[in-house]
mmCIF file of C-alpha atoms in Angstrom:
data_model
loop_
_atom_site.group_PDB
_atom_site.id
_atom_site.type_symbol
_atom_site.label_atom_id
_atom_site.label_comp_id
_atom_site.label_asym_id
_atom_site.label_seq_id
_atom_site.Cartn_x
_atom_site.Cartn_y
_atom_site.Cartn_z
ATOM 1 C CA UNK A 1 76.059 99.538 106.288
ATOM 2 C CA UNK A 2 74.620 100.439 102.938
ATOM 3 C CA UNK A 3 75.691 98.946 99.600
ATOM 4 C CA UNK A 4 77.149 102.421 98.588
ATOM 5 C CA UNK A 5 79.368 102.362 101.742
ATOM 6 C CA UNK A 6 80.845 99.516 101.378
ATOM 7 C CA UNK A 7 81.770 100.034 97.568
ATOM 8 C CA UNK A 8 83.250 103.579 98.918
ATOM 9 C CA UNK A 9 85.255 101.591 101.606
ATOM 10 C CA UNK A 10 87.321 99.998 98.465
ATOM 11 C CA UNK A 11 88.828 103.449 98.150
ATOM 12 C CA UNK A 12 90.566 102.626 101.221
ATOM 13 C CA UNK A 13 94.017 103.292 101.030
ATOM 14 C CA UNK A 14 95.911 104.329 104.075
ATOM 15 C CA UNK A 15 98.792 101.824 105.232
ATOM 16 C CA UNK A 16 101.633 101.707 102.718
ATOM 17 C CA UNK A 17 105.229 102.128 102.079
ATOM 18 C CA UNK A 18 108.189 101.893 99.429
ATOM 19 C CA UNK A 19 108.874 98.857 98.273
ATOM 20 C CA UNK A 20 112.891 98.096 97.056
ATOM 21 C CA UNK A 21 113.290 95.040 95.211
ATOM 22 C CA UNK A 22 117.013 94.407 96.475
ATOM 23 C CA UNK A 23 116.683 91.160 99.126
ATOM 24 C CA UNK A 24 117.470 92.032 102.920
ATOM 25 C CA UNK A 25 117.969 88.778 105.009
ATOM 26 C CA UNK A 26 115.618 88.544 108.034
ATOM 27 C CA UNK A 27 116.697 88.635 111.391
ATOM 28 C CA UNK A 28 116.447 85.196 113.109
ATOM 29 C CA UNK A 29 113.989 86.150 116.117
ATOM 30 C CA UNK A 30 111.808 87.803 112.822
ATOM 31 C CA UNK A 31 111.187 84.292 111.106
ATOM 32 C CA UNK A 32 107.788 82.506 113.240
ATOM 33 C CA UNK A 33 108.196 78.858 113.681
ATOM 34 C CA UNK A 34 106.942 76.537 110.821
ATOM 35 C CA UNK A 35 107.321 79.877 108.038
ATOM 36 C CA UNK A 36 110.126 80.236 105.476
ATOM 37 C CA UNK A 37 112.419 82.779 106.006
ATOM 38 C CA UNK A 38 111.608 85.725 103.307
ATOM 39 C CA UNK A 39 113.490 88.897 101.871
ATOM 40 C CA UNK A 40 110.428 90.914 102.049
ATOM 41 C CA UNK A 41 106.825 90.512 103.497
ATOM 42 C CA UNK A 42 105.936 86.946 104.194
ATOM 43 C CA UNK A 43 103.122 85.662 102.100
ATOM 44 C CA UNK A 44 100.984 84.260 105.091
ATOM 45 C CA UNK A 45 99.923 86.663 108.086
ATOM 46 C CA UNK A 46 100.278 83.810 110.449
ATOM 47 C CA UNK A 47 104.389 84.275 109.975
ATOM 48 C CA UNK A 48 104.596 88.413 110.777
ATOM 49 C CA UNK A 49 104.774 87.604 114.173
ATOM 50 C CA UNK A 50 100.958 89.117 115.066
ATOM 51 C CA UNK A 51 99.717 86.087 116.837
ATOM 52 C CA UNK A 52 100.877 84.079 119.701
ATOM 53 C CA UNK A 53 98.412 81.184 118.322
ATOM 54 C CA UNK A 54 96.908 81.800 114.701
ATOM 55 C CA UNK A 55 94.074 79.068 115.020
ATOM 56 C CA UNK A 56 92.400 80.960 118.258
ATOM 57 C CA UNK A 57 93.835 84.580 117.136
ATOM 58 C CA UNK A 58 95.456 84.950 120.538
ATOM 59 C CA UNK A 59 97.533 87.780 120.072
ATOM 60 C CA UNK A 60 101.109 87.506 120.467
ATOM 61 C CA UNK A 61 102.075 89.750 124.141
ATOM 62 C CA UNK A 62 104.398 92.023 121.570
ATOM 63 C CA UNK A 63 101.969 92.807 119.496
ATOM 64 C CA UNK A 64 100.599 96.723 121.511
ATOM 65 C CA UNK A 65 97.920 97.866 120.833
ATOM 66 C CA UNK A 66 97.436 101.803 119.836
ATOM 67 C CA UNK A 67 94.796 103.933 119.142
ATOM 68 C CA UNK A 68 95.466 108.017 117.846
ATOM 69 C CA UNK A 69 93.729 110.264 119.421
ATOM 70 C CA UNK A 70 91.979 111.076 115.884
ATOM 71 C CA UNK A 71 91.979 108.219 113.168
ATOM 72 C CA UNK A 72 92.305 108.860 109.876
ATOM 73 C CA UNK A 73 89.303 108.707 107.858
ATOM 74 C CA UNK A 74 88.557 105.140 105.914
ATOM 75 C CA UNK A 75 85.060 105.688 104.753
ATOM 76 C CA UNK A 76 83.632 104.025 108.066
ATOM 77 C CA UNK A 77 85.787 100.948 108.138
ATOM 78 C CA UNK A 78 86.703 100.090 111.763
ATOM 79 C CA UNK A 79 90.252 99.720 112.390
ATOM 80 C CA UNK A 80 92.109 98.215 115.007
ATOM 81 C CA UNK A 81 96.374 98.759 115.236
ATOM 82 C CA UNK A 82 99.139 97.291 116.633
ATOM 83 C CA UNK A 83 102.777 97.608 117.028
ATOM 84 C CA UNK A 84 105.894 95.805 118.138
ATOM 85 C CA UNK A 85 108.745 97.727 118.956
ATOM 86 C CA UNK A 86 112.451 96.618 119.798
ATOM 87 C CA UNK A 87 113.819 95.980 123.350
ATOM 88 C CA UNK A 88 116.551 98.274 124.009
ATOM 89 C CA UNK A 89 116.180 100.384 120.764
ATOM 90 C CA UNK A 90 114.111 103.317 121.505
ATOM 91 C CA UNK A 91 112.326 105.625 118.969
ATOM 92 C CA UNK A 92 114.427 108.522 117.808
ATOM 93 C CA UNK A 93 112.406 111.482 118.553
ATOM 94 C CA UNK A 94 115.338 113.932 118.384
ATOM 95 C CA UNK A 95 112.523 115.838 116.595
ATOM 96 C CA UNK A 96 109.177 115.592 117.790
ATOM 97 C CA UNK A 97 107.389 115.598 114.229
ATOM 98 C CA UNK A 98 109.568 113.583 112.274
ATOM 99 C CA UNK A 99 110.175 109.814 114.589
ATOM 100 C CA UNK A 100 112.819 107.326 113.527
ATOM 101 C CA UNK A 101 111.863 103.775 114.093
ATOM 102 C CA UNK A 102 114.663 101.177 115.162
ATOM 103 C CA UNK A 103 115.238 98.485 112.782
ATOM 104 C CA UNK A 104 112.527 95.508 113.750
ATOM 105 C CA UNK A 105 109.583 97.977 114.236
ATOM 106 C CA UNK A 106 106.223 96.495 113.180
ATOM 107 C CA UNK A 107 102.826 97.690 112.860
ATOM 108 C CA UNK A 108 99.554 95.982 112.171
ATOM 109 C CA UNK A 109 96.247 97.397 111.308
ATOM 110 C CA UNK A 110 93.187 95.433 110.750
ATOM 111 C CA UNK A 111 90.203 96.528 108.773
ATOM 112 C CA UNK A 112 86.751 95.213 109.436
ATOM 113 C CA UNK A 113 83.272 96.057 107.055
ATOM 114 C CA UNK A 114 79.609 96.168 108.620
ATOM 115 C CA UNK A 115 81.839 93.488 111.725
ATOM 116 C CA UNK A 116 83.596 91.068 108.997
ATOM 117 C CA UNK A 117 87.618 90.956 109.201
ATOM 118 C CA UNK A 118 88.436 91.681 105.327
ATOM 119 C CA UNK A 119 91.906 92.638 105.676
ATOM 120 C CA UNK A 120 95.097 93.052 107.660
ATOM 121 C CA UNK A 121 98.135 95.361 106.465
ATOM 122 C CA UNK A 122 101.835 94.942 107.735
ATOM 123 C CA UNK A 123 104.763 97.095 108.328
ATOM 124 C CA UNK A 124 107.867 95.908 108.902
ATOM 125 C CA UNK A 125 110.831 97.897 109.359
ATOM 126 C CA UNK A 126 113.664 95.729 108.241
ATOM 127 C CA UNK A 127 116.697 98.121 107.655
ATOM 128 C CA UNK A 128 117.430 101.601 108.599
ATOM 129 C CA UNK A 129 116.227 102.729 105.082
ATOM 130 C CA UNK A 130 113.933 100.436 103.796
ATOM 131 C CA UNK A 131 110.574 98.711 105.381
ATOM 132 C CA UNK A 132 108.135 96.112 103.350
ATOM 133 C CA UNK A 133 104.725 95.596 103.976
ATOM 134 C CA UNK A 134 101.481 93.144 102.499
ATOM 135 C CA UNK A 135 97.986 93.515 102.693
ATOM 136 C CA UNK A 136 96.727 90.043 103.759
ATOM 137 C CA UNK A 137 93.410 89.308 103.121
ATOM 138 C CA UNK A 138 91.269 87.211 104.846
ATOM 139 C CA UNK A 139 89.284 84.153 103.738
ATOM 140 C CA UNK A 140 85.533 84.496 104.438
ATOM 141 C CA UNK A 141 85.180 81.800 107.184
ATOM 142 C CA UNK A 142 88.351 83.672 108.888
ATOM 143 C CA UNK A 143 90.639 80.913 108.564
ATOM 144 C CA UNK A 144 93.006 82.185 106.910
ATOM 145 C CA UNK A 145 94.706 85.806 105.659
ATOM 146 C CA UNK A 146 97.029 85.347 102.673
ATOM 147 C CA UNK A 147 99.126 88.383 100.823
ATOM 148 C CA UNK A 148 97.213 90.081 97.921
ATOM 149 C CA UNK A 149 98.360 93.348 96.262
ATOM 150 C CA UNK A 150 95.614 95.445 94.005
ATOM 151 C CA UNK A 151 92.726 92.609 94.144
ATOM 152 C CA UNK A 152 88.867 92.877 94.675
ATOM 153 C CA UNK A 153 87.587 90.925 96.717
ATOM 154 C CA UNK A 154 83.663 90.069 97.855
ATOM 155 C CA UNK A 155 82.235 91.470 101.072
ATOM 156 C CA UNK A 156 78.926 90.679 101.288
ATOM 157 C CA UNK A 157 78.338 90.446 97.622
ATOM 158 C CA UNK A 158 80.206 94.188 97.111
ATOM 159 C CA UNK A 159 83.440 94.570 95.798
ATOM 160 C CA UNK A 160 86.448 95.171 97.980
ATOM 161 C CA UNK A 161 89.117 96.514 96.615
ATOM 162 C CA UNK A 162 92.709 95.505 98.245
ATOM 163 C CA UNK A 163 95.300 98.308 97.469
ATOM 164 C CA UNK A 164 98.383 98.097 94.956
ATOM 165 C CA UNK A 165 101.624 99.559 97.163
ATOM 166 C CA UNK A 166 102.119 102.069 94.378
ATOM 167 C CA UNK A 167 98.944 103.655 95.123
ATOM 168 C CA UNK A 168 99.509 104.826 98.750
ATOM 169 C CA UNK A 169 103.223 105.891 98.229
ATOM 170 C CA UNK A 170 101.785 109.465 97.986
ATOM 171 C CA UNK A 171 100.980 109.765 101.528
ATOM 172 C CA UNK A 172 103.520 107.978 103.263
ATOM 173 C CA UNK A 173 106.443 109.446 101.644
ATOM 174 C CA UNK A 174 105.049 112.823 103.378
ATOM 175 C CA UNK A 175 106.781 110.895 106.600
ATOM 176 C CA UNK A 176 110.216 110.869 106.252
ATOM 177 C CA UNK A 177 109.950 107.118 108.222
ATOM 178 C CA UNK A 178 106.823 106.435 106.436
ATOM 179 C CA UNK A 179 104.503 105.812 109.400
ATOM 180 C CA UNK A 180 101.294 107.872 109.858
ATOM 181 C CA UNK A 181 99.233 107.930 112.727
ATOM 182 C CA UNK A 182 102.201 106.481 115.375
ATOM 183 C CA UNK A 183 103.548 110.286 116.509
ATOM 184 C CA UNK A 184 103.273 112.747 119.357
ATOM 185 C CA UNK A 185 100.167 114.379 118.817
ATOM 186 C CA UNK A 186 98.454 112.122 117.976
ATOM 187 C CA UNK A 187 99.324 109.682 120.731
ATOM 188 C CA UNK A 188 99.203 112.617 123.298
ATOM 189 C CA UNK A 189 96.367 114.195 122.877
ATOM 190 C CA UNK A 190 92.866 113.121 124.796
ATOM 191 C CA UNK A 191 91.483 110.097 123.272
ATOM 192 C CA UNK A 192 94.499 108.134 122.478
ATOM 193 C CA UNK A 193 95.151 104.864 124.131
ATOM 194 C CA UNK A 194 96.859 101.856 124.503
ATOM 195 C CA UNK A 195 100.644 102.779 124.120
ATOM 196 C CA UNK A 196 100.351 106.373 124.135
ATOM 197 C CA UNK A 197 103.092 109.302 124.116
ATOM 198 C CA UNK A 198 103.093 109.129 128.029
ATOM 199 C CA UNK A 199 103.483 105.256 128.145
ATOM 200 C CA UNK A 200 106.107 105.545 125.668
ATOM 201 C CA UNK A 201 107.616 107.666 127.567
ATOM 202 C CA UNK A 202 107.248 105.993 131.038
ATOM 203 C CA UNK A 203 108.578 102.866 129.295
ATOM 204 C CA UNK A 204 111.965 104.303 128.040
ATOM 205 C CA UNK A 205 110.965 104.098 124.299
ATOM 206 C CA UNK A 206 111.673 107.595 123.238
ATOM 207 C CA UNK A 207 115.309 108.674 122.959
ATOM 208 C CA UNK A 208 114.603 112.596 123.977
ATOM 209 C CA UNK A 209 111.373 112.800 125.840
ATOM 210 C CA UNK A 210 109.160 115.964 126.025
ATOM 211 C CA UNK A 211 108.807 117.959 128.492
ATOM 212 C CA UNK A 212 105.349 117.204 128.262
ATOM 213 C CA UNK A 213 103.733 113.969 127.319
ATOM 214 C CA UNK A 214 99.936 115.174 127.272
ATOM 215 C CA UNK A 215 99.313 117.791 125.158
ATOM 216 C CA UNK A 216 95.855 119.114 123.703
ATOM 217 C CA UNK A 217 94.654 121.819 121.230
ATOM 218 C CA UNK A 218 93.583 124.728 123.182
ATOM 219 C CA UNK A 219 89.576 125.667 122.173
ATOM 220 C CA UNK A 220 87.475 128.517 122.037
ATOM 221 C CA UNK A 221 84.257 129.782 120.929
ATOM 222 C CA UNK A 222 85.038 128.712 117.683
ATOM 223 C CA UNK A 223 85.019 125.233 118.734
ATOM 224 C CA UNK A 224 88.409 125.064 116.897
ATOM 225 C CA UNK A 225 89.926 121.812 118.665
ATOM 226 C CA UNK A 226 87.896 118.808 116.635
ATOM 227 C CA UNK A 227 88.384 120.899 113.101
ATOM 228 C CA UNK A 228 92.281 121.521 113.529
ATOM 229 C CA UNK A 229 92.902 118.239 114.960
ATOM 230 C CA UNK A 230 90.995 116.298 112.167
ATOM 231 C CA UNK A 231 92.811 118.875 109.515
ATOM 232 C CA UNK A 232 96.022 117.586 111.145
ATOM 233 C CA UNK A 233 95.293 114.037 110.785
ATOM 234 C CA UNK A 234 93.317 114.182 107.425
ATOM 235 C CA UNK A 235 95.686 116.337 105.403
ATOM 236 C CA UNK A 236 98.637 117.699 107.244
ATOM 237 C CA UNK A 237 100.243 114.827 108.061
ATOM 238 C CA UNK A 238 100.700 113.496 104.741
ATOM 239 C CA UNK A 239 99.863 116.021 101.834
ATOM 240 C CA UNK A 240 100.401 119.419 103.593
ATOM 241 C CA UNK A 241 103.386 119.178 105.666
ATOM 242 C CA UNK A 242 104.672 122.063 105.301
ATOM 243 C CA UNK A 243 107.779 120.353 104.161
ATOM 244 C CA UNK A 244 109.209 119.514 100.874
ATOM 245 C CA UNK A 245 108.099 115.566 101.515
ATOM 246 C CA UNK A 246 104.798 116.632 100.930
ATOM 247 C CA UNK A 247 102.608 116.226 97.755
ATOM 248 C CA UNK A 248 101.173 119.445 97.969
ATOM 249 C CA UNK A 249 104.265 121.711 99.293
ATOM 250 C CA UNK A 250 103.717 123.759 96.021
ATOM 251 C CA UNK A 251 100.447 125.321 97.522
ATOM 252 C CA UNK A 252 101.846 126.805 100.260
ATOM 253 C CA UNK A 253 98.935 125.548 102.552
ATOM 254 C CA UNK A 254 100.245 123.631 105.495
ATOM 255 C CA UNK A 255 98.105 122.195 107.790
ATOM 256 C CA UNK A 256 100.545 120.108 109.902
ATOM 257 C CA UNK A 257 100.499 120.598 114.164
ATOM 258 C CA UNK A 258 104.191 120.575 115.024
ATOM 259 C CA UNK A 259 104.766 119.249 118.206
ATOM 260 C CA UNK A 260 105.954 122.717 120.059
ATOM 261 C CA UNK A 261 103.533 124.443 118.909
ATOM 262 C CA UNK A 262 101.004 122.875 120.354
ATOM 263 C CA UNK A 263 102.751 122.571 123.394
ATOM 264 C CA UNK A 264 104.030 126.022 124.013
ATOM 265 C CA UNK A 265 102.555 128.464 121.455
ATOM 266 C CA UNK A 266 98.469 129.567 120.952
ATOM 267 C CA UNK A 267 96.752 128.375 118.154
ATOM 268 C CA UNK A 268 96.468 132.112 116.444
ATOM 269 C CA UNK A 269 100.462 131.685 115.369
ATOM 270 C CA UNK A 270 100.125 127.835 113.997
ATOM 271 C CA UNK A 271 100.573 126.853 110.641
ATOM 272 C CA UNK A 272 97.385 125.841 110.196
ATOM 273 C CA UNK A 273 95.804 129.132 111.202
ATOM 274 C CA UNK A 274 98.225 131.454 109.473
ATOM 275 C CA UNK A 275 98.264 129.974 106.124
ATOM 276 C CA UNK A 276 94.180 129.220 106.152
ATOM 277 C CA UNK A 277 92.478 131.840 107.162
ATOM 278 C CA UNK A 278 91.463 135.188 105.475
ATOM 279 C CA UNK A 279 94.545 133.280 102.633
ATOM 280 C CA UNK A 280 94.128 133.869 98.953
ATOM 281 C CA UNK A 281 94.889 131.094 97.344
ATOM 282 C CA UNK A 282 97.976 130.745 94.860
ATOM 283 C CA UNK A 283 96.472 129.035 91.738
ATOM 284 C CA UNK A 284 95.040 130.729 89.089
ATOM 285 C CA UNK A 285 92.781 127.998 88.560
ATOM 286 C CA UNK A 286 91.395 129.163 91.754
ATOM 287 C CA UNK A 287 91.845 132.965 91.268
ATOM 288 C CA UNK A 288 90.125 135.210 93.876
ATOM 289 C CA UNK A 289 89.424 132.341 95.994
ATOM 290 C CA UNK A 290 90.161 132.646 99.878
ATOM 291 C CA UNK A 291 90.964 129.205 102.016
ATOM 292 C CA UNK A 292 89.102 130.385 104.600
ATOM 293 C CA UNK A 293 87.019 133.209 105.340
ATOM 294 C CA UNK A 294 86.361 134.174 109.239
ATOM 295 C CA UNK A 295 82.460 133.202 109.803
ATOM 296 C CA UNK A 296 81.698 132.262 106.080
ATOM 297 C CA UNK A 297 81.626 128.646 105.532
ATOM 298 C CA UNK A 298 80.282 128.354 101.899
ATOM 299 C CA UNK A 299 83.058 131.083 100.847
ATOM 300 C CA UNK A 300 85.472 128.727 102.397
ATOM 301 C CA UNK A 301 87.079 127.240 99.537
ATOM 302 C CA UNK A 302 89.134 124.565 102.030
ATOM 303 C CA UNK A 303 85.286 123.237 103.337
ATOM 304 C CA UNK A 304 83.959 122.874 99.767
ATOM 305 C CA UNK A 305 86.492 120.679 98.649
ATOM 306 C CA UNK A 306 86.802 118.996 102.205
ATOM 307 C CA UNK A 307 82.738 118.600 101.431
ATOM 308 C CA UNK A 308 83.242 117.411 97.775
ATOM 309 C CA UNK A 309 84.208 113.818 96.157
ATOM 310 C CA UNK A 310 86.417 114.059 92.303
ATOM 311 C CA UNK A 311 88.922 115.538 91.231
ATOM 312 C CA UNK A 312 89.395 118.078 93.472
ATOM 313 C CA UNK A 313 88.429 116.268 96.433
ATOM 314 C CA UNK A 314 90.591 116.367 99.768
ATOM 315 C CA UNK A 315 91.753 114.307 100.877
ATOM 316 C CA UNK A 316 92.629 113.375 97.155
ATOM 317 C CA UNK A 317 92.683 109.525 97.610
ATOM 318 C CA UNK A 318 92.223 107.096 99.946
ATOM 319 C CA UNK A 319 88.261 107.904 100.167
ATOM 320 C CA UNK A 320 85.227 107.995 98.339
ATOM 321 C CA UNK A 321 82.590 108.923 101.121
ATOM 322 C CA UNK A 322 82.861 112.182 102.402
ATOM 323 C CA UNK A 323 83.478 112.251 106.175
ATOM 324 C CA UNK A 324 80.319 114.175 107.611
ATOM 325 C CA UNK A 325 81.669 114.486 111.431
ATOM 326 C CA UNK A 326 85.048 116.170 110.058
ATOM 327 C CA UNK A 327 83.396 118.342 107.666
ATOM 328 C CA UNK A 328 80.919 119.535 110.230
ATOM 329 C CA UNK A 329 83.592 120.004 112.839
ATOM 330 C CA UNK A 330 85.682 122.388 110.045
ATOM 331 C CA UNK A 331 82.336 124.464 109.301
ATOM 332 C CA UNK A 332 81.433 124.937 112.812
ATOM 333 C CA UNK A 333 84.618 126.337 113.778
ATOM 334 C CA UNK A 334 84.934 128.517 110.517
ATOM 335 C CA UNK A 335 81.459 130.085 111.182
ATOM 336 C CA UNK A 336 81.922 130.875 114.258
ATOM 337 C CA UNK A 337 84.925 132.798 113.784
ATOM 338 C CA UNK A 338 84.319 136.684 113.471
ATOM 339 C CA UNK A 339 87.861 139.051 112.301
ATOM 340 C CA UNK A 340 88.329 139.672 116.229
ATOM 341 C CA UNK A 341 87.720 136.006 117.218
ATOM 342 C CA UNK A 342 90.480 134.917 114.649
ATOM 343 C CA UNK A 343 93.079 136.757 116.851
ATOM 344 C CA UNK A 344 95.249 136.387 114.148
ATOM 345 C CA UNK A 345 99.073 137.581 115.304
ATOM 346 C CA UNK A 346 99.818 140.983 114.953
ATOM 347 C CA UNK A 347 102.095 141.902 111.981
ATOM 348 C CA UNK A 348 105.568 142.690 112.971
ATOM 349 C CA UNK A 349 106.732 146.239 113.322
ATOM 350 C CA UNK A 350 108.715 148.167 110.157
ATOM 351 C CA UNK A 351 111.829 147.785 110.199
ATOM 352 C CA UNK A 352 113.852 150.795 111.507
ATOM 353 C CA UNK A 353 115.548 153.034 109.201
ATOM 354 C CA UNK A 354 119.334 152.894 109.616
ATOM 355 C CA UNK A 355 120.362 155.307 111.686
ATOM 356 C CA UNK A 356 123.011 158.207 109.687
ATOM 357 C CA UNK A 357 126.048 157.412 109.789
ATOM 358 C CA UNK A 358 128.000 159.287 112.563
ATOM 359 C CA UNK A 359 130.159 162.723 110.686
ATOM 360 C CA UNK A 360 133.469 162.515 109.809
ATOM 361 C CA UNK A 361 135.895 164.182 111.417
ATOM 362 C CA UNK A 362 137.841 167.198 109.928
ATOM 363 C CA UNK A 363 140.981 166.473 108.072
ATOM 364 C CA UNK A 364 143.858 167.446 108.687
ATOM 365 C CA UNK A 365 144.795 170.946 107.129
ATOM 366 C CA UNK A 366 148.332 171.233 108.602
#
């Protein structure tokens, strides 16, 4: 990988949580023989519970592995995820977007540069309200992965830069139980594996299952499945909810899949149609911009900042390398749209006048 890859890899950011500084006593099956128990995030990976044996890495059998069906973007970094979930406590999914995790949940997701191991980040779910996590980074000869918060460290002779929790709390908090990437679409859509929606399912680990467990985006001529489901990965799951957890709610642009809509409604009446395309957008800073205009890519003011890296760069963080497969995916699909293709749905009817009001009848002269 080149130099300037790497460096844009430190801009990392995607695996965090809140962090509450009032102590919660660890369960006894949490605390790994030979490692003090701790109120928060142990300081040594070997104690999270990730490996059955830490000196050959064997994984321990909880430990899941899970892959979305469309990762987040990390500047290239290769990423590997895990999770161990409670016996006998399944996943709330009363609603299909928004997952509640029993109490014990943990998730692991490693982070490896041009093949080297540089990091590991934890999740631990350790009360209903309140989870802790570390970034444990690992010692060049792979011996060992100890907690670090906001540190550089050397790849290679480039600068790594390990996270501070503060700076990620912007897109986790657009989950309302913090965990991106672990959810319905993305686990059951094509291209997801390990312990996917339908496994989940199949397992008894959902407390309302869907009617469906496989679910994909419908496509076209437009091509519009890769662009809507990287838009729903990259910026709707976290930023652009649609819901007042997310950063940008203000904007009005919500490019978030819910669950039922992509499993019983066509993609012309989804969020992430109707509030994109042939849009104005609301700032004045932006005045007489559109979000996206049907078979005009560079009038597209969503694919110029998707194509862009500053200030007004989207995603807004956790990157510094513009993702060339996503962007290419969003201006395929927006140039191949025409004003028929778009289909958008067709604006309901005017109300009907209230109908008079029936005549009174005659008094009574008598």
């Amino acid at each position: 990988m080149k130099r300037a890859g790497l460096l844009a890899i430190a801009g990392a950011l995607v695996f965090a949580c809140d962090r509450s500084e009032e102590a919660v006593a660890p369960a006894e099956s949490d605390v790994v023989a030979g490692c003090e128990p701790s109120d928060g995030a142990p300081s040594d990976l070997r104690c999270t519970g990730l490996y059955a044996d830490f000196a050959s890495k064997t994984l321990s059998p909880r430990a899941r592995p899970f892959a979305p069906a469309v990762a987040f973007w990390s500047d290239g970094a290769d990423k590997q995820r895990f999770i161990d979930l409670p016996d006998g406590a399944p996943i709330d999914t009363t609603s299909m977007d928004e997952w509640r995790f029993p109490v014990g949940t943990k998730v692991w997701k490693e982070f490896r540069v041009s093949g080297t191991l540089v990091e590991t980040r934890f999740f631990h779910k350790v009360r209903d309200d309140r989870w802790v996590h570390a970034a444990y980074v690992w010692s060049p000869d792979g011996s060992s992965a100890t907690k670090s918060d906001g540190v550089d460290v050397d790849v290679g002779g480039v600068k790594y830069h390990v996270p501070k929790s503060s700076e990620c709390s912007d897109c986790h908090k657009g989950k309302k139980d913090k965990l991106l990437g672990f959810e319905a679409i993305s686990l059951g859509q094509p291209g997801a594996s390990g312990l996917t929606l339908a496994a989940l399912a199949a397992e008894g680990r959902l407390s309302a299952p869907p009617a469906t467990t496989s679910v994909a985006i419908a496509d076209d001529g437009t091509k519009r499945a890769p662009a809507l489901a990287w838009l729903h990965v990259n910026c709707g799951t976290s930023c652009h909810t649609g819901t007042t957890l997310g950063t940008a709610y203000g904007t009005g642009l919500r490019l978030k899949i819910g669950f039922e809509e992509i499993a019983t409604k066509p993609p012309a009446t989804w969020d992430i149609v109707t509030s994109t395309v042939g849009v104005a957008v609301k700032s004045p800073k932006w005045s007489g911009e559109t979000r996206i205009v049907a078979g005009d890519a560079s009038s597209s003011l969503l694919l110029r900042l998707l194509a862009q890296r500053g200030g007004e760069q989207m995603p807004p963080i956790a990157t510094k390398l513009v993702d060339d497969a996503g962007k290419s995916a969003v201006e395929v699909w927006i140039a191949a749209m025409t004003p028929a293709a778009v289909e958008l749905p067709p604006p309901e009817p005017p109300a009907e006048p209230p109908a008079d009001p029936p005549p009174e009848p005659p008094g009574d002269d008598s």
